[in-house]
Amino acid sequence: LTTSEPELKAMGYDVGEGHITAATYFESLNSDSNKDFLALYHHRYGRDEPVDMCLEAAFFQVNLWARALAATNTQDPRLLRSAVLGSDINAPQGNVAINPTYGHADLWSRIGRANHRGQFDVVYESDGCIASDPYMISYGRSLANINPD
């Protein structure tokens, strides 16, 4: 079960307290890039609306696209893709890179436990962003022999 900050608000902080979620981003992260992101968001939309991993992903992805658009001065998808592949950005979750092989984002891994304030206390965090492996190529066939019983 994945729970995010907006869902905690909807269900009630007392009901959500203790829920555990794996995510790339939590609103409670204590970094300058996250503080700047939250300040921009709250200035625009107010402090009553919580922020979640989906909003954070949209934010950094649009910023990557805007940076590629400025660099290429074109809307040609092939040129934009070339400008984005291998790039990185200081996202609210931390530095994120676009994997040059797969075109997927290399993201952080975190586990958080919901508290009584509707935020997540991070109980685990990777040392940095983790290389994307969208087709599970690095796992080989080892997972094919797992018996679910």
PDB file of C-alpha atoms in Angstrom:
ATOM      1  CA  LEU A   1       0.000   0.000   0.000  1.00  0.00           C
ATOM      2  CA  THR A   2       1.451   3.339  -1.023  1.00  0.00           C
ATOM      3  CA  THR A   3       0.298   6.406   0.822  1.00  0.00           C
ATOM      4  CA  SER A   4       1.299   9.958  -0.023  1.00  0.00           C
ATOM      5  CA  GLU A   5       0.972  13.270   1.794  1.00  0.00           C
ATOM      6  CA  PRO A   6      -2.320  14.241   0.057  1.00  0.00           C
ATOM      7  CA  GLU A   7      -3.782  10.835   0.919  1.00  0.00           C
ATOM      8  CA  LEU A   8      -2.761  11.262   4.553  1.00  0.00           C
ATOM      9  CA  LYS A   9      -4.586  14.591   4.597  1.00  0.00           C
ATOM     10  CA  ALA A  10      -7.708  13.019   3.060  1.00  0.00           C
ATOM     11  CA  MET A  11      -7.836  10.040   5.439  1.00  0.00           C
ATOM     12  CA  GLY A  12      -6.872  11.982   8.537  1.00  0.00           C
ATOM     13  CA  TYR A  13      -3.428  12.137  10.057  1.00  0.00           C
ATOM     14  CA  ASP A  14      -4.477   9.983  12.993  1.00  0.00           C
ATOM     15  CA  VAL A  15      -5.657   7.215  10.643  1.00  0.00           C
ATOM     16  CA  GLY A  16      -2.563   7.418   8.439  1.00  0.00           C
ATOM     17  CA  GLU A  17      -0.011   7.602  11.219  1.00  0.00           C
ATOM     18  CA  GLY A  18       2.370   4.665  11.015  1.00  0.00           C
ATOM     19  CA  HIS A  19       1.786   3.897   7.327  1.00  0.00           C
ATOM     20  CA  ILE A  20       5.015   3.002   5.566  1.00  0.00           C
ATOM     21  CA  THR A  21       5.692   4.117   2.008  1.00  0.00           C
ATOM     22  CA  ALA A  22       8.536   3.629  -0.459  1.00  0.00           C
ATOM     23  CA  ALA A  23       9.015   6.723  -2.610  1.00  0.00           C
ATOM     24  CA  THR A  24      11.623   8.846  -4.313  1.00  0.00           C
ATOM     25  CA  TYR A  25      10.462  12.016  -2.582  1.00  0.00           C
ATOM     26  CA  PHE A  26       8.796  13.129   0.635  1.00  0.00           C
ATOM     27  CA  GLU A  27       7.689  16.676   1.362  1.00  0.00           C
ATOM     28  CA  SER A  28       9.583  16.540   4.672  1.00  0.00           C
ATOM     29  CA  LEU A  29      13.044  16.257   3.041  1.00  0.00           C
ATOM     30  CA  ASN A  30      15.436  18.754   4.572  1.00  0.00           C
ATOM     31  CA  SER A  31      17.464  20.100   1.643  1.00  0.00           C
ATOM     32  CA  ASP A  32      17.907  23.511   0.068  1.00  0.00           C
ATOM     33  CA  SER A  33      16.489  22.333  -3.262  1.00  0.00           C
ATOM     34  CA  ASN A  34      13.369  20.982  -1.531  1.00  0.00           C
ATOM     35  CA  LYS A  35      12.942  24.127   0.575  1.00  0.00           C
ATOM     36  CA  ASP A  36      13.147  26.256  -2.605  1.00  0.00           C
ATOM     37  CA  PHE A  37      10.655  23.991  -4.388  1.00  0.00           C
ATOM     38  CA  LEU A  38       8.189  24.113  -1.491  1.00  0.00           C
ATOM     39  CA  ALA A  39       8.497  27.893  -1.221  1.00  0.00           C
ATOM     40  CA  LEU A  40       7.634  28.253  -4.930  1.00  0.00           C
ATOM     41  CA  TYR A  41       4.743  25.822  -4.656  1.00  0.00           C
ATOM     42  CA  HIS A  42       3.262  27.306  -1.478  1.00  0.00           C
ATOM     43  CA  HIS A  43       3.609  30.850  -2.819  1.00  0.00           C
ATOM     44  CA  ARG A  44       1.555  29.822  -5.842  1.00  0.00           C
ATOM     45  CA  TYR A  45      -0.972  27.397  -4.319  1.00  0.00           C
ATOM     46  CA  GLY A  46      -0.980  28.079  -0.587  1.00  0.00           C
ATOM     47  CA  ARG A  47       0.250  26.092   2.370  1.00  0.00           C
ATOM     48  CA  ASP A  48      -2.864  23.953   2.776  1.00  0.00           C
ATOM     49  CA  GLU A  49      -2.099  21.647  -0.132  1.00  0.00           C
ATOM     50  CA  PRO A  50       0.474  18.945   0.568  1.00  0.00           C
ATOM     51  CA  VAL A  51       3.072  17.996  -2.010  1.00  0.00           C
ATOM     52  CA  ASP A  52       3.806  14.419  -3.089  1.00  0.00           C
ATOM     53  CA  MET A  53       6.223  12.437  -5.243  1.00  0.00           C
ATOM     54  CA  CYS A  54       4.079  12.837  -8.377  1.00  0.00           C
ATOM     55  CA  LEU A  55       4.139  16.624  -8.170  1.00  0.00           C
ATOM     56  CA  GLU A  56       7.873  16.631  -7.507  1.00  0.00           C
ATOM     57  CA  ALA A  57       8.484  14.385 -10.535  1.00  0.00           C
ATOM     58  CA  ALA A  58       6.392  16.627 -12.768  1.00  0.00           C
ATOM     59  CA  PHE A  59       8.323  19.653 -11.499  1.00  0.00           C
ATOM     60  CA  PHE A  60      11.788  18.350 -12.297  1.00  0.00           C
ATOM     61  CA  GLN A  61      10.694  16.778 -15.598  1.00  0.00           C
ATOM     62  CA  VAL A  62       9.190  20.034 -16.871  1.00  0.00           C
ATOM     63  CA  ASN A  63      12.366  21.834 -15.808  1.00  0.00           C
ATOM     64  CA  LEU A  64      14.499  19.293 -17.704  1.00  0.00           C
ATOM     65  CA  TRP A  65      12.317  19.754 -20.783  1.00  0.00           C
ATOM     66  CA  ALA A  66      12.499  23.568 -20.523  1.00  0.00           C
ATOM     67  CA  ARG A  67      16.277  23.416 -20.216  1.00  0.00           C
ATOM     68  CA  ALA A  68      16.506  21.157 -23.297  1.00  0.00           C
ATOM     69  CA  LEU A  69      14.153  23.459 -25.208  1.00  0.00           C
ATOM     70  CA  ALA A  70      16.311  26.474 -24.370  1.00  0.00           C
ATOM     71  CA  ALA A  71      19.480  24.612 -25.392  1.00  0.00           C
ATOM     72  CA  THR A  72      18.141  23.337 -28.728  1.00  0.00           C
ATOM     73  CA  ASN A  73      15.709  26.124 -29.637  1.00  0.00           C
ATOM     74  CA  THR A  74      13.468  23.560 -31.311  1.00  0.00           C
ATOM     75  CA  GLN A  75      10.486  21.351 -30.537  1.00  0.00           C
ATOM     76  CA  ASP A  76      11.880  18.492 -32.622  1.00  0.00           C
ATOM     77  CA  PRO A  77      11.540  15.469 -30.282  1.00  0.00           C
ATOM     78  CA  ARG A  78      14.720  13.821 -31.594  1.00  0.00           C
ATOM     79  CA  LEU A  79      16.831  16.872 -30.771  1.00  0.00           C
ATOM     80  CA  LEU A  80      15.108  17.417 -27.421  1.00  0.00           C
ATOM     81  CA  ARG A  81      15.659  13.769 -26.504  1.00  0.00           C
ATOM     82  CA  SER A  82      19.340  14.047 -27.360  1.00  0.00           C
ATOM     83  CA  ALA A  83      19.610  17.130 -25.141  1.00  0.00           C
ATOM     84  CA  VAL A  84      17.936  15.371 -22.200  1.00  0.00           C
ATOM     85  CA  LEU A  85      19.711  11.978 -22.369  1.00  0.00           C
ATOM     86  CA  GLY A  86      22.628  11.921 -19.949  1.00  0.00           C
ATOM     87  CA  SER A  87      21.641  15.218 -18.347  1.00  0.00           C
ATOM     88  CA  ASP A  88      21.072  15.753 -14.658  1.00  0.00           C
ATOM     89  CA  ILE A  89      19.198  18.214 -12.488  1.00  0.00           C
ATOM     90  CA  ASN A  90      19.196  19.171  -8.836  1.00  0.00           C
ATOM     91  CA  ALA A  91      15.620  18.082  -8.132  1.00  0.00           C
ATOM     92  CA  PRO A  92      13.831  18.479  -4.791  1.00  0.00           C
ATOM     93  CA  GLN A  93      14.539  14.776  -4.078  1.00  0.00           C
ATOM     94  CA  GLY A  94      18.258  15.300  -4.787  1.00  0.00           C
ATOM     95  CA  ASN A  95      20.365  15.133  -7.915  1.00  0.00           C
ATOM     96  CA  VAL A  96      18.533  13.140 -10.610  1.00  0.00           C
ATOM     97  CA  ALA A  97      20.062  11.952 -13.886  1.00  0.00           C
ATOM     98  CA  ILE A  98      18.459  10.823 -17.115  1.00  0.00           C
ATOM     99  CA  ASN A  99      19.965   7.476 -17.984  1.00  0.00           C
ATOM    100  CA  PRO A 100      21.583   7.831 -21.423  1.00  0.00           C
ATOM    101  CA  THR A 101      20.878   4.189 -22.310  1.00  0.00           C
ATOM    102  CA  TYR A 102      17.225   3.864 -21.327  1.00  0.00           C
ATOM    103  CA  GLY A 103      15.996   7.454 -21.174  1.00  0.00           C
ATOM    104  CA  HIS A 104      14.532   6.793 -17.730  1.00  0.00           C
ATOM    105  CA  ALA A 105      15.374   8.833 -14.653  1.00  0.00           C
ATOM    106  CA  ASP A 106      17.895   7.536 -12.157  1.00  0.00           C
ATOM    107  CA  LEU A 107      16.074   8.301  -8.895  1.00  0.00           C
ATOM    108  CA  TRP A 108      16.543   8.155  -5.139  1.00  0.00           C
ATOM    109  CA  SER A 109      15.091   5.382  -3.016  1.00  0.00           C
ATOM    110  CA  ARG A 110      13.494   6.190   0.322  1.00  0.00           C
ATOM    111  CA  ILE A 111      11.213   4.568   2.866  1.00  0.00           C
ATOM    112  CA  GLY A 112       9.127   6.799   5.103  1.00  0.00           C
ATOM    113  CA  ARG A 113       6.773   6.286   8.029  1.00  0.00           C
ATOM    114  CA  ALA A 114       3.790   8.630   8.312  1.00  0.00           C
ATOM    115  CA  ASN A 115       3.696  10.721  11.465  1.00  0.00           C
ATOM    116  CA  HIS A 116       0.871  12.537  13.295  1.00  0.00           C
ATOM    117  CA  ARG A 117       1.545  15.770  11.338  1.00  0.00           C
ATOM    118  CA  GLY A 118       0.779  14.192   7.958  1.00  0.00           C
ATOM    119  CA  GLN A 119       4.424  14.023   6.936  1.00  0.00           C
ATOM    120  CA  PHE A 120       6.833  11.149   6.494  1.00  0.00           C
ATOM    121  CA  ASP A 121       9.827  10.513   8.685  1.00  0.00           C
ATOM    122  CA  VAL A 122      12.495   9.015   6.433  1.00  0.00           C
ATOM    123  CA  VAL A 123      13.653   5.710   7.909  1.00  0.00           C
ATOM    124  CA  TYR A 124      15.816   4.668   4.950  1.00  0.00           C
ATOM    125  CA  GLU A 125      17.484   6.597   2.141  1.00  0.00           C
ATOM    126  CA  SER A 126      19.826   5.437  -0.614  1.00  0.00           C
ATOM    127  CA  ASP A 127      23.265   7.038  -0.791  1.00  0.00           C
ATOM    128  CA  GLY A 128      22.337   8.652  -4.110  1.00  0.00           C
ATOM    129  CA  CYS A 129      20.145   8.125  -7.112  1.00  0.00           C
ATOM    130  CA  ILE A 130      19.865   4.524  -8.287  1.00  0.00           C
ATOM    131  CA  ALA A 131      20.503   3.670 -11.930  1.00  0.00           C
ATOM    132  CA  SER A 132      17.307   2.863 -13.771  1.00  0.00           C
ATOM    133  CA  ASP A 133      16.807  -0.664 -15.044  1.00  0.00           C
ATOM    134  CA  PRO A 134      13.364  -0.531 -16.681  1.00  0.00           C
ATOM    135  CA  TYR A 135      13.647  -3.939 -18.328  1.00  0.00           C
ATOM    136  CA  MET A 136      15.348  -5.656 -15.368  1.00  0.00           C
ATOM    137  CA  ILE A 137      18.321  -6.508 -17.570  1.00  0.00           C
ATOM    138  CA  SER A 138      20.759  -6.464 -14.662  1.00  0.00           C
ATOM    139  CA  TYR A 139      18.758  -9.198 -12.912  1.00  0.00           C
ATOM    140  CA  GLY A 140      19.134 -11.692 -15.732  1.00  0.00           C
ATOM    141  CA  ARG A 141      16.907 -14.731 -15.451  1.00  0.00           C
ATOM    142  CA  SER A 142      17.371 -15.170 -11.692  1.00  0.00           C
ATOM    143  CA  LEU A 143      13.876 -13.852 -10.906  1.00  0.00           C
ATOM    144  CA  ALA A 144      12.210 -16.188 -13.421  1.00  0.00           C
ATOM    145  CA  ASN A 145      12.743 -19.198 -11.142  1.00  0.00           C
ATOM    146  CA  ILE A 146      11.177 -17.729  -8.009  1.00  0.00           C
ATOM    147  CA  ASN A 147       8.286 -19.815  -6.734  1.00  0.00           C
ATOM    148  CA  PRO A 148       5.522 -17.473  -5.421  1.00  0.00           C
ATOM    149  CA  ASP A 149       4.226 -20.191  -3.051  1.00  0.00           C
TER     150      ASP A 149
END
